[in-house]
Amino acid sequence: MESIYQPVADLILRRQPCVALTGAGISAESGIPTFRSKGGLWEKFDPTVYASIEAFRGDPSKYWSIRGEFIRNYDAYQPNPGHRALAELESMGLLRHVITQNIDGLHRKAGSRSVTEIHGSLREIFCIQCGKEYRAPNIPEGTPPRCECEGVLKPNTVLFGESLPIQALETAWREAGGCRVMLVIGTSAVVQPAASLPFIAKEHGAALVEVNLDKAFSNADYFLEGKAGTVLPELVSEMRKQS
Ligand code: APR
């Protein structure tokens, strides 16, 4: 009996290069809350108050009250089988690049090497006054934590109202425009410009495969319903069988 993974495995094997676009859903099984699905961060905290650059400039302690714990426990968060499946796909030579909206660094921890973090990362933290760089989890105490120069620290992440790192954006556009299959994993696809990447891929002839608990895309060619930590390892094992 054909598995639901067979046609998708066959598609990826036949249509290279393959690129993945990931969102918070792939990190949910690592214990990191998503933003908009059930129990998401933005259900509890208004992002314009807690995660916009304007709010940060006014009162950085709000942002730090929702991000300080993650940064100080940075090493404790581990990739899950979904991240590891993408790293394995890369090592099989079947996944050229991961474009992630996530700032948790878990793709790199899982062993993926070709990764673009378009919203930056909580790994690097800078003093907004003198530019001194700190590395998670080693940051001073306090909310907000301050540099030796007394400047406020800010993680190297893109807050609402900030522009994305142009280098990362150019890479993401290039990889989306150059792939023949895009795996769209665990994203509600509502935040631009990330949400345009699957459309760029499709316009350039790529097939879209969505992995999500429920459909966020109406025009995906395949929809693999379920948790990324279950679906992706199944897909990779099917690809191992067929390759
Ligand atoms: N496996 C697969 N998908 C999942 C899982 C899971 N275990 N758990 C949740 N999802 C799906 C949800 O159904 C939803 O479609 O992941 C998606 C998460 O959506 P969001 O919480 O909106 O996260 P994301 O799409 O990454 O948000 C994009 O918004 O707030 C900004 O900068 C932030 O990068 C973030 C951006």
JSON list of C-alpha atoms in Angstrom, two decimals, residues 12-173:
[
{"chain": "A", "resi": 12, "resn": "ILE", "atom": "CA", "xyz": [11.92, 15.66, -4.07]},
{"chain": "A", "resi": 13, "resn": "LEU", "atom": "CA", "xyz": [14.20, 12.99, -5.46]},
{"chain": "A", "resi": 14, "resn": "ARG", "atom": "CA", "xyz": [13.23, 13.90, -9.02]},
{"chain": "A", "resi": 15, "resn": "ARG", "atom": "CA", "xyz": [13.04, 17.69, -8.68]},
{"chain": "A", "resi": 16, "resn": "GLN", "atom": "CA", "xyz": [16.20, 19.10, -7.18]},
{"chain": "A", "resi": 17, "resn": "PRO", "atom": "CA", "xyz": [17.23, 21.53, -5.78]},
{"chain": "A", "resi": 18, "resn": "CYS", "atom": "CA", "xyz": [14.91, 21.44, -2.80]},
{"chain": "A", "resi": 19, "resn": "VAL", "atom": "CA", "xyz": [14.74, 24.32, -0.27]},
{"chain": "A", "resi": 20, "resn": "ALA", "atom": "CA", "xyz": [12.88, 24.50, 3.05]},
{"chain": "A", "resi": 21, "resn": "LEU", "atom": "CA", "xyz": [11.13, 27.51, 4.59]},
{"chain": "A", "resi": 22, "resn": "THR", "atom": "CA", "xyz": [10.47, 26.98, 8.29]},
{"chain": "A", "resi": 23, "resn": "GLY", "atom": "CA", "xyz": [8.48, 28.78, 10.97]},
{"chain": "A", "resi": 24, "resn": "ALA", "atom": "CA", "xyz": [7.79, 28.45, 14.68]},
{"chain": "A", "resi": 25, "resn": "GLY", "atom": "CA", "xyz": [5.86, 25.20, 14.18]},
{"chain": "A", "resi": 26, "resn": "ILE", "atom": "CA", "xyz": [9.06, 23.21, 13.61]},
{"chain": "A", "resi": 27, "resn": "SER", "atom": "CA", "xyz": [10.34, 24.31, 17.04]},
{"chain": "A", "resi": 28, "resn": "ALA", "atom": "CA", "xyz": [7.08, 23.72, 18.92]},
{"chain": "A", "resi": 29, "resn": "GLU", "atom": "CA", "xyz": [8.17, 20.16, 19.82]},
{"chain": "A", "resi": 30, "resn": "SER", "atom": "CA", "xyz": [11.38, 21.59, 21.28]},
{"chain": "A", "resi": 31, "resn": "GLY", "atom": "CA", "xyz": [9.24, 23.35, 23.86]},
{"chain": "A", "resi": 32, "resn": "ILE", "atom": "CA", "xyz": [9.34, 26.77, 22.22]},
{"chain": "A", "resi": 33, "resn": "PRO", "atom": "CA", "xyz": [5.91, 28.41, 21.98]},
{"chain": "A", "resi": 34, "resn": "THR", "atom": "CA", "xyz": [4.69, 29.45, 18.55]},
{"chain": "A", "resi": 35, "resn": "PHE", "atom": "CA", "xyz": [3.24, 32.91, 17.98]},
{"chain": "A", "resi": 36, "resn": "ARG", "atom": "CA", "xyz": [-0.24, 32.52, 16.53]},
{"chain": "A", "resi": 37, "resn": "SER", "atom": "CA", "xyz": [-1.33, 28.95, 17.00]},
{"chain": "A", "resi": 38, "resn": "LYS", "atom": "CA", "xyz": [-3.00, 27.76, 20.20]},
{"chain": "A", "resi": 39, "resn": "GLY", "atom": "CA", "xyz": [-1.21, 29.08, 23.28]},
{"chain": "A", "resi": 40, "resn": "GLY", "atom": "CA", "xyz": [1.03, 31.20, 21.08]},
{"chain": "A", "resi": 41, "resn": "LEU", "atom": "CA", "xyz": [3.12, 34.09, 22.39]},
{"chain": "A", "resi": 42, "resn": "TRP", "atom": "CA", "xyz": [1.01, 36.76, 20.71]},
{"chain": "A", "resi": 43, "resn": "GLU", "atom": "CA", "xyz": [-2.08, 35.43, 22.46]},
{"chain": "A", "resi": 44, "resn": "LYS", "atom": "CA", "xyz": [-0.47, 36.48, 25.74]},
{"chain": "A", "resi": 45, "resn": "PHE", "atom": "CA", "xyz": [1.64, 39.45, 24.70]},
{"chain": "A", "resi": 46, "resn": "ASP", "atom": "CA", "xyz": [0.78, 42.23, 22.25]},
{"chain": "A", "resi": 47, "resn": "PRO", "atom": "CA", "xyz": [3.69, 42.18, 19.74]},
{"chain": "A", "resi": 48, "resn": "THR", "atom": "CA", "xyz": [3.41, 45.94, 19.18]},
{"chain": "A", "resi": 49, "resn": "VAL", "atom": "CA", "xyz": [4.15, 46.43, 22.89]},
{"chain": "A", "resi": 50, "resn": "TYR", "atom": "CA", "xyz": [6.63, 43.58, 23.41]},
{"chain": "A", "resi": 51, "resn": "ALA", "atom": "CA", "xyz": [8.36, 43.05, 20.07]},
{"chain": "A", "resi": 52, "resn": "SER", "atom": "CA", "xyz": [8.40, 46.26, 18.02]},
{"chain": "A", "resi": 53, "resn": "ILE", "atom": "CA", "xyz": [11.50, 48.41, 17.64]},
{"chain": "A", "resi": 54, "resn": "GLU", "atom": "CA", "xyz": [9.50, 51.47, 18.66]},
{"chain": "A", "resi": 55, "resn": "ALA", "atom": "CA", "xyz": [8.38, 49.83, 21.93]},
{"chain": "A", "resi": 56, "resn": "PHE", "atom": "CA", "xyz": [11.94, 48.55, 22.52]},
{"chain": "A", "resi": 57, "resn": "ARG", "atom": "CA", "xyz": [13.34, 52.06, 22.25]},
{"chain": "A", "resi": 58, "resn": "GLY", "atom": "CA", "xyz": [10.67, 53.29, 24.71]},
{"chain": "A", "resi": 59, "resn": "ASP", "atom": "CA", "xyz": [10.93, 50.48, 27.26]},
{"chain": "A", "resi": 60, "resn": "PRO", "atom": "CA", "xyz": [13.37, 47.60, 26.50]},
{"chain": "A", "resi": 61, "resn": "SER", "atom": "CA", "xyz": [12.37, 45.77, 29.68]},
{"chain": "A", "resi": 62, "resn": "LYS", "atom": "CA", "xyz": [9.10, 44.66, 28.01]},
{"chain": "A", "resi": 63, "resn": "TYR", "atom": "CA", "xyz": [10.99, 42.83, 25.23]},
{"chain": "A", "resi": 64, "resn": "TRP", "atom": "CA", "xyz": [13.49, 41.40, 27.69]},
{"chain": "A", "resi": 65, "resn": "SER", "atom": "CA", "xyz": [10.68, 40.15, 29.96]},
{"chain": "A", "resi": 66, "resn": "ILE", "atom": "CA", "xyz": [9.60, 37.75, 27.18]},
{"chain": "A", "resi": 67, "resn": "ARG", "atom": "CA", "xyz": [13.06, 36.90, 25.73]},
{"chain": "A", "resi": 68, "resn": "GLY", "atom": "CA", "xyz": [15.43, 36.97, 28.72]},
{"chain": "A", "resi": 69, "resn": "GLU", "atom": "CA", "xyz": [14.59, 33.46, 29.94]},
{"chain": "A", "resi": 70, "resn": "PHE", "atom": "CA", "xyz": [15.16, 31.90, 26.51]},
{"chain": "A", "resi": 71, "resn": "ILE", "atom": "CA", "xyz": [18.53, 33.62, 26.05]},
{"chain": "A", "resi": 72, "resn": "ARG", "atom": "CA", "xyz": [19.76, 32.74, 29.56]},
{"chain": "A", "resi": 73, "resn": "ASN", "atom": "CA", "xyz": [18.76, 29.09, 28.95]},
{"chain": "A", "resi": 74, "resn": "TYR", "atom": "CA", "xyz": [19.88, 29.09, 25.33]},
{"chain": "A", "resi": 75, "resn": "ASP", "atom": "CA", "xyz": [21.97, 25.91, 25.60]},
{"chain": "A", "resi": 76, "resn": "ALA", "atom": "CA", "xyz": [19.08, 23.96, 27.18]},
{"chain": "A", "resi": 77, "resn": "TYR", "atom": "CA", "xyz": [16.86, 24.19, 24.08]},
{"chain": "A", "resi": 78, "resn": "GLN", "atom": "CA", "xyz": [17.48, 21.25, 21.78]},
{"chain": "A", "resi": 79, "resn": "PRO", "atom": "CA", "xyz": [16.52, 20.46, 18.19]},
{"chain": "A", "resi": 80, "resn": "ASN", "atom": "CA", "xyz": [13.76, 17.89, 17.73]},
{"chain": "A", "resi": 81, "resn": "PRO", "atom": "CA", "xyz": [13.44, 15.08, 15.12]},
{"chain": "A", "resi": 82, "resn": "GLY", "atom": "CA", "xyz": [12.00, 17.61, 12.66]},
{"chain": "A", "resi": 83, "resn": "HIS", "atom": "CA", "xyz": [15.16, 19.76, 12.68]},
{"chain": "A", "resi": 84, "resn": "ARG", "atom": "CA", "xyz": [17.32, 16.64, 12.56]},
{"chain": "A", "resi": 85, "resn": "ALA", "atom": "CA", "xyz": [15.41, 15.26, 9.58]},
{"chain": "A", "resi": 86, "resn": "LEU", "atom": "CA", "xyz": [16.20, 18.44, 7.60]},
{"chain": "A", "resi": 87, "resn": "ALA", "atom": "CA", "xyz": [19.88, 18.20, 8.61]},
{"chain": "A", "resi": 88, "resn": "GLU", "atom": "CA", "xyz": [19.90, 14.57, 7.42]},
{"chain": "A", "resi": 89, "resn": "LEU", "atom": "CA", "xyz": [18.26, 15.59, 4.12]},
{"chain": "A", "resi": 90, "resn": "GLU", "atom": "CA", "xyz": [21.04, 18.16, 3.66]},
{"chain": "A", "resi": 91, "resn": "SER", "atom": "CA", "xyz": [23.71, 15.52, 4.37]},
{"chain": "A", "resi": 92, "resn": "MET", "atom": "CA", "xyz": [22.02, 13.24, 1.80]},
{"chain": "A", "resi": 93, "resn": "GLY", "atom": "CA", "xyz": [22.54, 16.07, -0.72]},
{"chain": "A", "resi": 94, "resn": "LEU", "atom": "CA", "xyz": [18.76, 16.43, -1.13]},
{"chain": "A", "resi": 95, "resn": "LEU", "atom": "CA", "xyz": [18.15, 19.72, 0.70]},
{"chain": "A", "resi": 96, "resn": "ARG", "atom": "CA", "xyz": [20.17, 22.66, -0.55]},
{"chain": "A", "resi": 97, "resn": "HIS", "atom": "CA", "xyz": [19.13, 25.34, 1.94]},
{"chain": "A", "resi": 98, "resn": "VAL", "atom": "CA", "xyz": [16.94, 26.12, 4.94]},
{"chain": "A", "resi": 99, "resn": "ILE", "atom": "CA", "xyz": [15.38, 29.59, 5.13]},
{"chain": "A", "resi": 100, "resn": "THR", "atom": "CA", "xyz": [14.10, 29.99, 8.68]},
{"chain": "A", "resi": 101, "resn": "GLN", "atom": "CA", "xyz": [11.98, 32.66, 10.35]},
{"chain": "A", "resi": 102, "resn": "ASN", "atom": "CA", "xyz": [12.97, 31.20, 13.71]},
{"chain": "A", "resi": 103, "resn": "ILE", "atom": "CA", "xyz": [15.46, 32.96, 15.98]},
{"chain": "A", "resi": 104, "resn": "ASP", "atom": "CA", "xyz": [16.18, 29.91, 18.18]},
{"chain": "A", "resi": 105, "resn": "GLY", "atom": "CA", "xyz": [19.25, 28.62, 16.31]},
{"chain": "A", "resi": 106, "resn": "LEU", "atom": "CA", "xyz": [17.92, 25.03, 16.41]},
{"chain": "A", "resi": 107, "resn": "HIS", "atom": "CA", "xyz": [18.58, 24.26, 12.71]},
{"chain": "A", "resi": 108, "resn": "ARG", "atom": "CA", "xyz": [22.29, 24.92, 13.25]},
{"chain": "A", "resi": 109, "resn": "LYS", "atom": "CA", "xyz": [22.26, 22.94, 16.51]},
{"chain": "A", "resi": 110, "resn": "ALA", "atom": "CA", "xyz": [20.72, 20.02, 14.56]},
{"chain": "A", "resi": 111, "resn": "GLY", "atom": "CA", "xyz": [23.66, 20.12, 12.12]},
{"chain": "A", "resi": 112, "resn": "SER", "atom": "CA", "xyz": [22.17, 22.03, 9.18]},
{"chain": "A", "resi": 113, "resn": "ARG", "atom": "CA", "xyz": [24.97, 24.08, 7.64]},
{"chain": "A", "resi": 114, "resn": "SER", "atom": "CA", "xyz": [23.25, 25.89, 4.77]},
{"chain": "A", "resi": 115, "resn": "VAL", "atom": "CA", "xyz": [20.82, 28.05, 6.77]},
{"chain": "A", "resi": 116, "resn": "THR", "atom": "CA", "xyz": [19.57, 31.63, 6.45]},
{"chain": "A", "resi": 117, "resn": "GLU", "atom": "CA", "xyz": [18.02, 33.13, 9.59]},
{"chain": "A", "resi": 118, "resn": "ILE", "atom": "CA", "xyz": [15.94, 35.89, 8.00]},
{"chain": "A", "resi": 119, "resn": "HIS", "atom": "CA", "xyz": [14.70, 37.19, 11.36]},
{"chain": "A", "resi": 120, "resn": "GLY", "atom": "CA", "xyz": [18.15, 36.96, 12.93]},
{"chain": "A", "resi": 121, "resn": "SER", "atom": "CA", "xyz": [19.02, 34.99, 16.04]},
{"chain": "A", "resi": 122, "resn": "LEU", "atom": "CA", "xyz": [18.88, 35.25, 19.84]},
{"chain": "A", "resi": 123, "resn": "ARG", "atom": "CA", "xyz": [22.42, 33.76, 19.85]},
{"chain": "A", "resi": 124, "resn": "GLU", "atom": "CA", "xyz": [24.13, 37.14, 19.28]},
{"chain": "A", "resi": 125, "resn": "ILE", "atom": "CA", "xyz": [23.31, 40.08, 21.54]},
{"chain": "A", "resi": 126, "resn": "PHE", "atom": "CA", "xyz": [24.72, 43.59, 21.02]},
{"chain": "A", "resi": 127, "resn": "CYS", "atom": "CA", "xyz": [25.06, 46.73, 23.10]},
{"chain": "A", "resi": 128, "resn": "ILE", "atom": "CA", "xyz": [23.06, 49.40, 21.26]},
{"chain": "A", "resi": 129, "resn": "GLN", "atom": "CA", "xyz": [25.44, 52.04, 22.65]},
{"chain": "A", "resi": 130, "resn": "CYS", "atom": "CA", "xyz": [28.98, 50.70, 21.99]},
{"chain": "A", "resi": 131, "resn": "GLY", "atom": "CA", "xyz": [28.25, 47.68, 19.80]},
{"chain": "A", "resi": 132, "resn": "LYS", "atom": "CA", "xyz": [29.98, 45.19, 22.09]},
{"chain": "A", "resi": 133, "resn": "GLU", "atom": "CA", "xyz": [28.87, 41.65, 21.20]},
{"chain": "A", "resi": 134, "resn": "TYR", "atom": "CA", "xyz": [27.68, 39.11, 23.74]},
{"chain": "A", "resi": 135, "resn": "ARG", "atom": "CA", "xyz": [26.84, 35.45, 23.11]},
{"chain": "A", "resi": 136, "resn": "ALA", "atom": "CA", "xyz": [23.86, 33.61, 24.59]},
{"chain": "A", "resi": 137, "resn": "PRO", "atom": "CA", "xyz": [23.66, 32.46, 27.36]},
{"chain": "A", "resi": 138, "resn": "ASN", "atom": "CA", "xyz": [26.41, 34.75, 28.71]},
{"chain": "A", "resi": 139, "resn": "ILE", "atom": "CA", "xyz": [24.70, 38.07, 29.28]},
{"chain": "A", "resi": 140, "resn": "PRO", "atom": "CA", "xyz": [24.68, 40.31, 32.38]},
{"chain": "A", "resi": 141, "resn": "GLU", "atom": "CA", "xyz": [21.84, 40.07, 34.89]},
{"chain": "A", "resi": 142, "resn": "GLY", "atom": "CA", "xyz": [18.98, 42.55, 34.84]},
{"chain": "A", "resi": 143, "resn": "THR", "atom": "CA", "xyz": [15.92, 43.36, 32.75]},
{"chain": "A", "resi": 144, "resn": "PRO", "atom": "CA", "xyz": [17.01, 44.89, 30.50]},
{"chain": "A", "resi": 145, "resn": "PRO", "atom": "CA", "xyz": [20.60, 43.61, 30.79]},
{"chain": "A", "resi": 146, "resn": "ARG", "atom": "CA", "xyz": [23.14, 46.40, 30.34]},
{"chain": "A", "resi": 147, "resn": "CYS", "atom": "CA", "xyz": [26.64, 46.50, 28.90]},
{"chain": "A", "resi": 148, "resn": "GLU", "atom": "CA", "xyz": [29.70, 47.57, 30.92]},
{"chain": "A", "resi": 149, "resn": "CYS", "atom": "CA", "xyz": [29.23, 50.93, 29.21]},
{"chain": "A", "resi": 150, "resn": "GLU", "atom": "CA", "xyz": [25.69, 51.05, 30.65]},
{"chain": "A", "resi": 151, "resn": "GLY", "atom": "CA", "xyz": [24.15, 50.69, 27.17]},
{"chain": "A", "resi": 152, "resn": "VAL", "atom": "CA", "xyz": [21.05, 48.48, 26.78]},
{"chain": "A", "resi": 153, "resn": "LEU", "atom": "CA", "xyz": [21.61, 45.09, 25.13]},
{"chain": "A", "resi": 154, "resn": "LYS", "atom": "CA", "xyz": [19.53, 43.99, 22.14]},
{"chain": "A", "resi": 155, "resn": "PRO", "atom": "CA", "xyz": [19.55, 40.53, 20.51]},
{"chain": "A", "resi": 156, "resn": "ASN", "atom": "CA", "xyz": [20.43, 40.36, 16.83]},
{"chain": "A", "resi": 157, "resn": "THR", "atom": "CA", "xyz": [16.79, 39.72, 15.90]},
{"chain": "A", "resi": 158, "resn": "VAL", "atom": "CA", "xyz": [14.41, 41.65, 13.64]},
{"chain": "A", "resi": 159, "resn": "LEU", "atom": "CA", "xyz": [11.71, 43.39, 15.66]},
{"chain": "A", "resi": 160, "resn": "PHE", "atom": "CA", "xyz": [8.45, 44.54, 14.12]},
{"chain": "A", "resi": 161, "resn": "GLY", "atom": "CA", "xyz": [9.18, 47.79, 12.30]},
{"chain": "A", "resi": 162, "resn": "GLU", "atom": "CA", "xyz": [12.79, 46.85, 11.55]},
{"chain": "A", "resi": 163, "resn": "SER", "atom": "CA", "xyz": [14.03, 45.83, 8.12]},
{"chain": "A", "resi": 164, "resn": "LEU", "atom": "CA", "xyz": [15.44, 42.37, 7.55]},
{"chain": "A", "resi": 165, "resn": "PRO", "atom": "CA", "xyz": [19.20, 41.89, 7.09]},
{"chain": "A", "resi": 166, "resn": "ILE", "atom": "CA", "xyz": [19.59, 42.58, 3.35]},
{"chain": "A", "resi": 167, "resn": "GLN", "atom": "CA", "xyz": [22.17, 39.83, 2.84]},
{"chain": "A", "resi": 168, "resn": "ALA", "atom": "CA", "xyz": [19.79, 37.26, 4.36]},
{"chain": "A", "resi": 169, "resn": "LEU", "atom": "CA", "xyz": [16.89, 38.55, 2.31]},
{"chain": "A", "resi": 170, "resn": "GLU", "atom": "CA", "xyz": [18.86, 38.37, -0.95]},
{"chain": "A", "resi": 171, "resn": "THR", "atom": "CA", "xyz": [19.90, 34.79, -0.19]},
{"chain": "A", "resi": 172, "resn": "ALA", "atom": "CA", "xyz": [16.31, 33.85, 0.66]},
{"chain": "A", "resi": 173, "resn": "TRP", "atom": "CA", "xyz": [14.99, 35.37, -2.58]}
]
